[in-house]
Amino acid sequence: MNRWYVAVVSTLALALVGCGGGSKGASAPDVEVVSFQGGYGIDQFEQSAKEWSEKTGKTVAITGNPRVWEQLKPRFVKGDVPDLTWPGWGMDTWGLIYDGQLLDLNPALDSPPYGATEGKWRDSFDPQLLALGQYEGKQYMLPYHVNINGWWYNKKLFDQNGWKVPTTFDELLALNDQIKAKGIAPLTFQGQYPYYMLYGFVYSWAIADGGNDMWKACVNLEPGAWNNPHIVKAAQMVATLRDRGDFLKGSLGLDHTTSQLEFLKGNAAMIPCGTWLYSEMENVMPEGTEIEFMLPPFVAGGAGDPSAVMVSIEPWMVPAKAKHPQDGIDLYKYMTTPEKAKEFVEAKGTLMAIKVADGVKYPPHLVRPAQIFENSTYKWQAEFRSWYPRFSKAAEDAMAALIDGKMAPQQFADALEKAADATRNDPQVVKHKVE
């Protein structure tokens, strides 16, 4: 019994009580789309579907839900699936792949894009982001928008005090002394969710110091990769900030929005977070707040690429048992045309994993992230958080212990290597290899 089936059984039991499932009546549409409904809503998808429907004469039904995966899981079990879906962050998408629940989209990607008679649809996507949806040579998931992780800084505070954005760790330490002299904490973080600190501190600095091949070895769970000297050094950098008192007191107990609000209030000058921060906090942002995105300060002399940036996608997919998969694909082709991508950027304020039509106007908070994304020659990811949940939980526990002073840098790295070794030798865990 695989991890996907185990998860579904418990969800199905709940769904039978509180939900009637997703069965369609006699007036079933030609295409059914079920989407996660988060901060971006589904209005842009509805507009695209309306336009596509007018062009093709086919009907489309779109439904959205903030916890859409709870509705989709029992439908996958019953084989009553939509034709196109964005199942949201709560869906075990890799479990769906292992269980043969998703359609291989390579043939579609090799066909022309929407409205064209030649060319390949796959050329519409950033190839590094497209690769995030591949498994054993097949393309099961397609990106749409993309998040990049880095740090945000309080631009108003920096401008008022004449502070310069640090580009190296040494510059960061010097800056932190100036910030603390003003009675402000240099940094805060989302302490209840340690993966923010792993992404923004340890993994970023380990890659900066050790380079891309070092990170590939970690992702591929090669023996000795997770307690190599670069991981230890990155952990030591975190310990240095901790011991210098550069973190806002109490950060380890803060959730994501509380810590981000402390940053927006000016109680901390910087915070690690993704490009979604602005949209997530826009409704509570104090008047006059000015924030700007930056990459984590680099490790001087490191073997890594200074333009490296962490990326993550929330993919769309076509179920293998969809009743009208080709129509679902054709609708998604329309949604991923450069013109529709441009509309989504300007309406929702996010970066896209697909080509955007010329003349796009990024909102002010997205201008710098767009430049960083465009100029980056190495986009890295941490998909193993989904591939290997027990390893990731161990890494997050170790991160919290490190930043709480309960674990030394070498102990932190050894804990990750121990967790990697357990994953590597567990025959029940499906392994991934990044080339």
CSV table of C-alpha atoms in Angstrom, one decimal:
chain,number,residue,atom,x,y,z
A,1,MET,CA,0.0,0.0,0.0
A,2,ASN,CA,1.6,3.3,-1.0
A,3,ARG,CA,1.5,6.6,0.8
A,4,TRP,CA,-1.1,8.1,-1.6
A,5,TYR,CA,-3.6,5.3,-0.9
A,6,VAL,CA,-3.1,5.5,2.8
A,7,ALA,CA,-3.8,9.3,2.7
A,8,VAL,CA,-6.9,8.9,0.5
A,9,VAL,CA,-8.6,6.3,2.6
A,10,SER,CA,-8.8,8.5,5.7
A,11,THR,CA,-10.0,11.5,3.6
A,12,LEU,CA,-12.6,9.4,1.8
A,13,ALA,CA,-14.1,8.4,5.1
A,14,LEU,CA,-14.6,12.1,6.0
A,15,ALA,CA,-15.8,13.0,2.5
A,16,LEU,CA,-18.6,10.5,2.6
A,17,VAL,CA,-20.1,12.2,5.6
A,18,GLY,CA,-19.7,15.8,4.7
A,19,CYS,CA,-19.5,15.9,0.9
A,20,GLY,CA,-21.5,14.4,-1.9
A,21,GLY,CA,-18.4,14.0,-4.1
A,22,GLY,CA,-18.0,15.5,-7.5
A,23,SER,CA,-20.6,13.7,-9.6
A,24,LYS,CA,-22.0,15.7,-12.5
A,25,GLY,CA,-25.6,15.7,-13.6
A,26,ALA,CA,-27.2,15.4,-17.1
A,27,SER,CA,-26.0,18.9,-18.1
A,28,ALA,CA,-22.4,18.0,-17.5
A,29,PRO,CA,-20.0,20.5,-19.1
A,30,ASP,CA,-17.6,19.5,-21.9
A,31,VAL,CA,-14.6,20.4,-19.6
A,32,GLU,CA,-14.5,20.4,-15.9
A,33,VAL,CA,-11.8,22.3,-14.1
A,34,VAL,CA,-11.2,22.1,-10.3
A,35,SER,CA,-8.8,24.6,-8.9
A,36,PHE,CA,-7.2,25.6,-5.6
A,37,GLN,CA,-8.7,29.0,-4.6
A,38,GLY,CA,-6.1,30.8,-2.6
A,39,GLY,CA,-4.8,34.4,-2.7
A,40,TYR,CA,-5.0,34.6,-6.5
A,41,GLY,CA,-8.7,33.5,-6.6
A,42,ILE,CA,-10.1,31.8,-9.7
A,43,ASP,CA,-11.5,34.8,-11.6
A,44,GLN,CA,-8.7,34.9,-14.1
A,45,PHE,CA,-9.2,31.2,-14.8
A,46,GLU,CA,-12.9,31.8,-15.2
A,47,GLN,CA,-12.3,34.6,-17.7
A,48,SER,CA,-9.9,32.4,-19.7
A,49,ALA,CA,-12.4,29.6,-19.7
A,50,LYS,CA,-15.2,32.0,-20.9
A,51,GLU,CA,-13.0,33.2,-23.8
A,52,TRP,CA,-11.9,29.6,-24.7
A,53,SER,CA,-15.5,28.5,-24.6
A,54,GLU,CA,-16.5,31.3,-27.0
A,55,LYS,CA,-13.7,30.3,-29.4
A,56,THR,CA,-14.5,26.5,-29.3
A,57,GLY,CA,-18.2,26.4,-28.6
A,58,LYS,CA,-17.5,24.0,-25.7
A,59,THR,CA,-18.8,24.5,-22.2
A,60,VAL,CA,-16.5,24.8,-19.2
A,61,ALA,CA,-17.3,24.5,-15.5
A,62,ILE,CA,-14.8,25.8,-13.0
A,63,THR,CA,-15.0,25.3,-9.3
A,64,GLY,CA,-12.5,26.5,-6.6
A,65,ASN,CA,-12.0,25.8,-3.0
A,66,PRO,CA,-9.3,26.8,-0.4
A,67,ARG,CA,-9.0,23.1,0.6
A,68,VAL,CA,-9.7,21.7,-2.8
A,69,TRP,CA,-7.5,18.6,-2.3
A,70,GLU,CA,-10.0,17.4,0.3
A,71,GLN,CA,-12.6,17.3,-2.4
A,72,LEU,CA,-10.3,15.8,-5.1
A,73,LYS,CA,-8.8,12.9,-3.1
A,74,PRO,CA,-12.0,10.8,-2.9
A,75,ARG,CA,-12.7,11.7,-6.5
A,76,PHE,CA,-9.4,10.2,-7.6
A,77,VAL,CA,-10.2,7.1,-5.6
A,78,LYS,CA,-13.5,6.7,-7.4
A,79,GLY,CA,-12.1,7.6,-10.8
A,80,ASP,CA,-14.5,10.6,-11.1
A,81,VAL,CA,-12.0,13.2,-11.9
A,82,PRO,CA,-12.0,16.6,-13.6
A,83,ASP,CA,-10.3,17.3,-16.9
A,84,LEU,CA,-7.9,19.8,-15.6
A,85,THR,CA,-6.9,20.7,-12.1
A,86,TRP,CA,-4.7,22.7,-9.8
A,87,PRO,CA,-5.0,20.5,-6.7
A,88,GLY,CA,-3.3,23.0,-4.3
A,89,TRP,CA,-0.5,22.6,-1.7
A,90,GLY,CA,-2.3,20.0,0.3
A,91,MET,CA,-2.4,17.4,-2.4
A,92,ASP,CA,0.3,14.7,-2.4
A,93,THR,CA,1.0,15.2,-6.1
A,94,TRP,CA,3.9,12.8,-6.2
A,95,GLY,CA,1.7,10.1,-4.7
A,96,LEU,CA,-0.7,10.7,-7.6
A,97,ILE,CA,2.2,10.1,-10.0
A,98,TYR,CA,3.4,7.0,-8.3
A,99,ASP,CA,-0.1,5.6,-8.4
A,100,GLY,CA,-0.5,6.3,-12.1
A,101,GLN,CA,-3.2,8.9,-11.6
A,102,LEU,CA,-1.8,11.5,-13.9
A,103,LEU,CA,-1.5,11.8,-17.7
A,104,ASP,CA,2.0,12.1,-19.3
A,105,LEU,CA,1.9,15.5,-21.0
A,106,ASN,CA,5.0,15.1,-23.1
A,107,PRO,CA,3.0,14.4,-26.3
A,108,ALA,CA,1.0,17.6,-25.7
A,109,LEU,CA,4.1,19.6,-25.0
A,110,ASP,CA,5.5,18.5,-28.3
A,111,SER,CA,2.4,19.7,-30.2
A,112,PRO,CA,2.0,23.4,-31.2
A,113,PRO,CA,0.9,26.0,-28.7
A,114,TYR,CA,-2.6,27.3,-28.7
A,115,GLY,CA,-3.6,28.9,-32.0
A,116,ALA,CA,-0.4,27.8,-33.8
A,117,THR,CA,0.2,25.2,-36.5
A,118,GLU,CA,3.9,24.7,-35.8
A,119,GLY,CA,6.3,24.9,-32.9
A,120,LYS,CA,6.2,23.2,-29.6
A,121,TRP,CA,4.0,24.1,-26.6
A,122,ARG,CA,6.9,23.2,-24.3
A,123,ASP,CA,8.8,26.2,-25.5
A,124,SER,CA,6.3,28.4,-23.8
A,125,PHE,CA,7.7,27.3,-20.4
A,126,ASP,CA,10.9,28.0,-18.6
A,127,PRO,CA,12.7,24.7,-19.0
A,128,GLN,CA,14.1,24.6,-15.5
A,129,LEU,CA,10.6,25.1,-14.1
A,130,LEU,CA,9.1,22.6,-16.5
A,131,ALA,CA,11.6,20.0,-15.2
A,132,LEU,CA,10.1,20.3,-11.7
A,133,GLY,CA,7.1,18.4,-12.9
A,134,GLN,CA,9.0,15.5,-14.5
A,135,TYR,CA,9.4,11.9,-13.2
A,136,GLU,CA,11.3,9.1,-14.9
A,137,GLY,CA,11.3,11.1,-18.2
A,138,LYS,CA,7.6,11.8,-18.2
A,139,GLN,CA,5.9,15.2,-17.7
A,140,TYR,CA,3.1,14.8,-15.2
A,141,MET,CA,2.8,18.4,-13.9
A,142,LEU,CA,2.9,21.8,-15.6
A,143,PRO,CA,3.9,25.0,-13.9
A,144,TYR,CA,1.9,28.3,-14.2
A,145,HIS,CA,3.0,30.9,-11.8
A,146,VAL,CA,6.3,30.7,-9.9
A,147,ASN,CA,7.5,31.8,-6.5
A,148,ILE,CA,11.1,32.7,-5.8
A,149,ASN,CA,12.5,32.6,-2.3
A,150,GLY,CA,14.9,35.2,-0.9
A,151,TRP,CA,14.8,38.0,1.7
A,152,TRP,CA,12.8,41.1,2.1
A,153,TYR,CA,14.1,44.3,3.6
A,154,ASN,CA,12.4,47.3,5.0
A,155,LYS,CA,13.3,49.9,2.3
A,156,LYS,CA,12.0,52.8,4.2
A,157,LEU,CA,14.2,52.0,7.2
A,158,PHE,CA,17.2,51.4,5.0
A,159,ASP,CA,16.7,54.7,3.2
A,160,GLN,CA,16.1,56.7,6.4
A,161,ASN,CA,19.3,55.4,7.9
A,162,GLY,CA,21.5,55.3,4.8
A,163,TRP,CA,22.0,51.5,5.1
A,164,LYS,CA,23.2,49.6,2.1
A,165,VAL,CA,21.8,46.2,1.1
A,166,PRO,CA,24.4,43.6,2.0
A,167,THR,CA,25.8,41.5,-0.8
A,168,THR,CA,28.0,39.2,1.4
A,169,PHE,CA,27.8,37.7,4.8
A,170,ASP,CA,30.5,39.9,6.1
A,171,GLU,CA,28.6,43.0,4.9
A,172,LEU,CA,25.6,41.6,6.6
A,173,LEU,CA,27.4,41.3,10.0
A,174,ALA,CA,28.6,44.9,9.7
A,175,LEU,CA,25.1,46.1,8.7
A,176,ASN,CA,23.6,44.3,11.6
A,177,ASP,CA,25.7,46.2,14.1
A,178,GLN,CA,24.4,49.4,12.6
A,179,ILE,CA,20.8,48.2,12.8
A,180,LYS,CA,21.1,47.0,16.4
A,181,ALA,CA,22.6,50.4,17.3
A,182,LYS,CA,19.2,51.9,16.4
A,183,GLY,CA,17.4,49.5,18.7
A,184,ILE,CA,16.0,47.4,15.9
A,185,ALA,CA,16.5,43.7,15.3
A,186,PRO,CA,18.3,42.9,12.0
A,187,LEU,CA,16.3,39.8,11.3
A,188,THR,CA,13.2,37.8,12.2
A,189,PHE,CA,11.9,34.6,10.8
A,190,GLN,CA,8.8,32.3,10.7
A,191,GLY,CA,9.9,30.2,13.7
A,192,GLN,CA,6.9,27.9,13.8
A,193,TYR,CA,7.7,26.8,10.2
A,194,PRO,CA,11.5,26.0,10.2
A,195,TYR,CA,11.6,25.4,6.5
A,196,TYR,CA,11.6,29.1,5.9
A,197,MET,CA,15.0,29.2,7.8
A,198,LEU,CA,16.3,26.2,5.9
A,199,TYR,CA,15.5,27.8,2.6
A,200,GLY,CA,16.5,31.4,3.5
A,201,PHE,CA,19.6,30.6,5.6
A,202,VAL,CA,21.2,27.1,5.5
A,203,TYR,CA,20.4,25.8,2.0
A,204,SER,CA,21.1,29.2,0.4
A,205,TRP,CA,24.4,29.6,2.1
A,206,ALA,CA,25.5,26.0,1.6
A,207,ILE,CA,24.8,26.3,-2.1
A,208,ALA,CA,26.7,29.7,-2.2
A,209,ASP,CA,29.7,28.1,-0.5
A,210,GLY,CA,29.7,24.6,-2.0
A,211,GLY,CA,28.2,25.2,-5.5
A,212,ASN,CA,25.6,23.5,-7.6
A,213,ASP,CA,27.1,20.0,-7.7
A,214,MET,CA,27.2,20.0,-3.9
A,215,TRP,CA,23.5,20.7,-3.8
A,216,LYS,CA,22.8,18.1,-6.4
A,217,ALA,CA,24.5,15.5,-4.2
A,218,CYS,CA,22.3,16.6,-1.3
A,219,VAL,CA,19.1,16.4,-3.3
A,220,ASN,CA,20.2,12.9,-4.6
A,221,LEU,CA,20.9,11.7,-1.1
A,222,GLU,CA,24.5,10.8,-1.9
A,223,PRO,CA,26.3,9.3,1.1
A,224,GLY,CA,28.0,12.1,3.1
A,225,ALA,CA,26.3,14.9,1.2
A,226,TRP,CA,24.3,16.3,4.1
A,227,ASN,CA,27.1,16.6,6.6
A,228,ASN,CA,29.7,17.9,4.2
A,229,PRO,CA,31.8,21.0,5.3
A,230,HIS,CA,29.5,23.4,3.3
A,231,ILE,CA,26.4,22.4,5.2
A,232,VAL,CA,28.3,22.7,8.5
A,233,LYS,CA,29.6,26.2,7.4
A,234,ALA,CA,26.1,27.3,6.6
A,235,ALA,CA,24.8,26.1,9.9
A,236,GLN,CA,27.7,27.9,11.6
A,237,MET,CA,26.7,31.2,9.9
A,238,VAL,CA,23.2,30.8,11.4
A,239,ALA,CA,24.8,30.1,14.8
A,240,THR,CA,26.9,33.2,14.5
A,241,LEU,CA,23.8,35.4,13.9
A,242,ARG,CA,22.1,33.6,16.8
A,243,ASP,CA,25.1,34.2,19.2
A,244,ARG,CA,25.4,37.8,18.1
A,245,GLY,CA,21.8,38.5,19.0
A,246,ASP,CA,20.9,39.4,15.4
A,247,PHE,CA,17.5,37.8,15.5
A,248,LEU,CA,14.3,39.4,16.9
A,249,LYS,CA,13.7,37.9,20.4
A,250,GLY,CA,10.9,35.4,20.4
A,251,SER,CA,11.1,34.7,16.7
A,252,LEU,CA,11.2,31.0,17.2
A,253,GLY,CA,7.7,31.1,18.6
A,254,LEU,CA,6.2,33.2,15.8
A,255,ASP,CA,4.1,31.9,13.0
A,256,HIS,CA,4.5,33.2,9.4
A,257,THR,CA,2.1,36.1,9.4
A,258,THR,CA,3.0,37.3,12.9
A,259,SER,CA,6.7,37.4,12.2
A,260,GLN,CA,6.0,39.0,8.8
A,261,LEU,CA,3.9,41.7,10.6
A,262,GLU,CA,6.8,42.3,13.0
A,263,PHE,CA,9.0,42.9,10.0
A,264,LEU,CA,6.4,45.2,8.4
A,265,LYS,CA,6.1,47.2,11.6
A,266,GLY,CA,9.8,47.9,11.5
A,267,ASN,CA,10.7,45.8,14.5
A,268,ALA,CA,13.0,43.8,12.3
A,269,ALA,CA,14.8,45.1,9.2
A,270,MET,CA,14.9,41.9,7.2
A,271,ILE,CA,13.1,38.5,6.9
A,272,PRO,CA,13.5,35.4,4.7
A,273,CYS,CA,10.4,34.8,2.6
A,274,GLY,CA,9.1,34.2,-0.9
A,275,THR,CA,7.6,36.6,-3.4
A,276,TRP,CA,4.1,35.9,-2.0
A,277,LEU,CA,4.8,38.0,1.1
A,278,TYR,CA,3.4,41.2,-0.3
A,279,SER,CA,0.1,39.6,-1.4
A,280,GLU,CA,-0.1,37.6,1.8
A,281,MET,CA,0.3,40.7,4.0
A,282,GLU,CA,-1.2,43.4,1.8
A,283,ASN,CA,-4.4,43.8,3.9
A,284,VAL,CA,-2.5,44.3,7.2
A,285,MET,CA,0.5,46.3,5.9
A,286,PRO,CA,1.0,49.5,7.9
A,287,GLU,CA,0.4,52.6,5.8
A,288,GLY,CA,3.6,54.0,4.2
A,289,THR,CA,5.4,50.6,4.4
A,290,GLU,CA,8.0,50.1,1.7
A,291,ILE,CA,9.6,46.7,1.3
A,292,GLU,CA,12.0,45.4,-1.3
A,293,PHE,CA,13.2,41.9,-2.3
A,294,MET,CA,16.9,40.8,-2.2
A,295,LEU,CA,18.9,37.6,-2.5
A,296,PRO,CA,20.4,36.2,0.7
A,297,PRO,CA,23.9,37.8,1.2
A,298,PHE,CA,26.4,35.6,-0.7
A,299,VAL,CA,29.4,33.7,0.9
A,300,ALA,CA,32.5,35.6,-0.3
A,301,GLY,CA,34.8,33.2,-2.2
A,302,GLY,CA,32.2,30.5,-2.4
A,303,ALA,CA,32.0,28.1,-5.3
A,304,GLY,CA,28.3,28.8,-6.0
A,305,ASP,CA,26.5,31.1,-8.5
A,306,PRO,CA,25.8,34.5,-7.0
A,307,SER,CA,22.7,34.7,-9.1
A,308,ALA,CA,21.3,31.4,-7.8
A,309,VAL,CA,17.7,31.7,-6.6
A,310,MET,CA,15.3,29.2,-5.1
A,311,VAL,CA,12.1,28.5,-7.1
A,312,SER,CA,8.9,26.7,-6.4
A,313,ILE,CA,5.8,26.0,-8.4
A,314,GLU,CA,2.2,25.0,-7.7
A,315,PRO,CA,1.5,22.8,-10.7
A,316,TRP,CA,-1.5,22.0,-12.8
A,317,MET,CA,-2.2,18.5,-14.1
A,318,VAL,CA,-4.5,16.4,-16.2
A,319,PRO,CA,-5.8,13.2,-14.5
A,320,ALA,CA,-5.2,10.0,-16.4
A,321,LYS,CA,-8.9,9.1,-16.1
A,322,ALA,CA,-10.2,12.5,-17.2
A,323,LYS,CA,-13.2,12.2,-19.5
A,324,HIS,CA,-12.1,14.9,-21.9
A,325,PRO,CA,-8.3,15.2,-21.4
A,326,GLN,CA,-7.6,16.8,-24.8
A,327,ASP,CA,-10.1,19.6,-24.1
A,328,GLY,CA,-8.5,20.1,-20.7
A,329,ILE,CA,-5.1,20.3,-22.4
A,330,ASP,CA,-6.4,22.7,-25.0
A,331,LEU,CA,-7.9,25.0,-22.4
A,332,TYR,CA,-4.6,25.0,-20.5
A,333,LYS,CA,-2.8,25.8,-23.7
A,334,TYR,CA,-5.0,28.9,-24.0
A,335,MET,CA,-4.4,29.9,-20.4
A,336,THR,CA,-0.6,29.7,-21.0
A,337,THR,CA,-0.5,32.0,-24.1
A,338,PRO,CA,1.8,35.0,-23.6
A,339,GLU,CA,-1.2,37.4,-23.6
A,340,LYS,CA,-3.1,35.5,-20.9
A,341,ALA,CA,0.2,35.3,-18.9
A,342,LYS,CA,0.6,39.0,-19.1
A,343,GLU,CA,-3.0,39.5,-17.9
A,344,PHE,CA,-2.3,37.2,-14.9
A,345,VAL,CA,0.8,39.1,-13.9
A,346,GLU,CA,-0.9,42.5,-14.0
A,347,ALA,CA,-4.0,41.3,-12.2
A,348,LYS,CA,-2.4,39.1,-9.5
A,349,GLY,CA,1.1,40.4,-9.1
A,350,THR,CA,3.1,37.2,-9.5
A,351,LEU,CA,5.9,35.9,-11.6
A,352,MET,CA,5.1,33.4,-14.3
A,353,ALA,CA,6.7,30.1,-15.3
A,354,ILE,CA,5.6,30.7,-18.9
A,355,LYS,CA,6.5,33.4,-21.5
A,356,VAL,CA,4.8,36.7,-20.9
A,357,ALA,CA,3.8,39.1,-23.7
A,358,ASP,CA,5.9,42.2,-24.3
A,359,GLY,CA,5.0,45.3,-22.4
A,360,VAL,CA,4.0,43.6,-19.1
A,361,LYS,CA,3.7,46.1,-16.2
A,362,TYR,CA,4.9,44.5,-13.0
A,363,PRO,CA,3.6,46.0,-9.7
A,364,PRO,CA,6.3,47.9,-7.9
A,365,HIS,CA,7.0,45.2,-5.3
A,366,LEU,CA,7.6,42.6,-8.1
A,367,VAL,CA,10.0,44.6,-10.2
A,368,ARG,CA,13.1,43.6,-8.3
A,369,PRO,CA,12.1,39.9,-8.1
A,370,ALA,CA,11.4,39.9,-11.8
A,371,GLN,CA,14.9,41.2,-12.4
A,372,ILE,CA,16.5,38.6,-10.1
A,373,PHE,CA,14.5,35.8,-11.8
A,374,GLU,CA,15.3,37.0,-15.3
A,375,ASN,CA,19.1,37.3,-14.5
A,376,SER,CA,19.5,34.1,-12.6
A,377,THR,CA,21.5,31.4,-14.3
A,378,TYR,CA,20.9,28.8,-11.6
A,379,LYS,CA,17.4,28.1,-10.3
A,380,TRP,CA,17.5,25.6,-7.4
A,381,GLN,CA,14.7,23.8,-5.7
A,382,ALA,CA,13.9,21.7,-2.6
A,383,GLU,CA,11.3,19.4,-4.0
A,384,PHE,CA,12.6,16.7,-1.7
A,385,ARG,CA,10.4,18.3,1.0
A,386,SER,CA,7.5,16.6,-0.9
A,387,TRP,CA,9.5,13.5,-2.0
A,388,TYR,CA,10.8,12.7,1.5
A,389,PRO,CA,8.5,14.0,4.2
A,390,ARG,CA,10.3,12.2,7.1
A,391,PHE,CA,13.7,13.6,6.0
A,392,SER,CA,12.2,17.1,5.8
A,393,LYS,CA,10.6,16.8,9.2
A,394,ALA,CA,14.0,15.8,10.7
A,395,ALA,CA,15.7,18.7,8.9
A,396,GLU,CA,13.1,21.2,10.2
A,397,ASP,CA,13.4,19.8,13.8
A,398,ALA,CA,17.2,20.2,13.5
A,399,MET,CA,16.8,23.7,12.2
A,400,ALA,CA,14.7,24.7,15.2
A,401,ALA,CA,17.2,23.1,17.6
A,402,LEU,CA,20.1,24.9,15.9
A,403,ILE,CA,18.6,28.3,16.1
A,404,ASP,CA,17.4,27.6,19.7
A,405,GLY,CA,21.0,26.8,20.7
A,406,LYS,CA,20.2,23.2,21.5
A,407,MET,CA,22.3,21.8,18.6
A,408,ALA,CA,25.8,22.7,17.4
A,409,PRO,CA,26.5,23.2,13.6
A,410,GLN,CA,28.2,19.8,13.3
A,411,GLN,CA,25.4,18.1,15.2
A,412,PHE,CA,22.9,19.8,12.9
A,413,ALA,CA,24.6,18.5,9.8
A,414,ASP,CA,25.0,15.0,11.3
A,415,ALA,CA,21.3,14.9,12.1
A,416,LEU,CA,20.5,15.7,8.5
A,417,GLU,CA,22.9,13.0,7.2
A,418,LYS,CA,21.3,10.5,9.6
A,419,ALA,CA,17.9,11.3,8.2
A,420,ALA,CA,19.2,11.1,4.7
A,421,ASP,CA,20.7,7.8,5.3
A,422,ALA,CA,17.5,6.4,6.8
A,423,THR,CA,15.6,7.7,3.7
A,424,ARG,CA,18.3,6.3,1.3
A,425,ASN,CA,18.0,2.8,2.8
A,426,ASP,CA,14.2,2.7,3.1
A,427,PRO,CA,13.0,0.4,0.3
A,428,GLN,CA,9.4,1.8,0.7
A,429,VAL,CA,10.5,5.3,-0.2
A,430,VAL,CA,10.4,6.1,-4.0
A,431,LYS,CA,13.7,7.8,-4.8
A,432,HIS,CA,14.3,10.7,-7.2
A,433,LYS,CA,17.4,11.6,-9.0
A,434,VAL,CA,18.2,15.1,-10.3
A,435,GLU,CA,20.6,15.3,-13.3
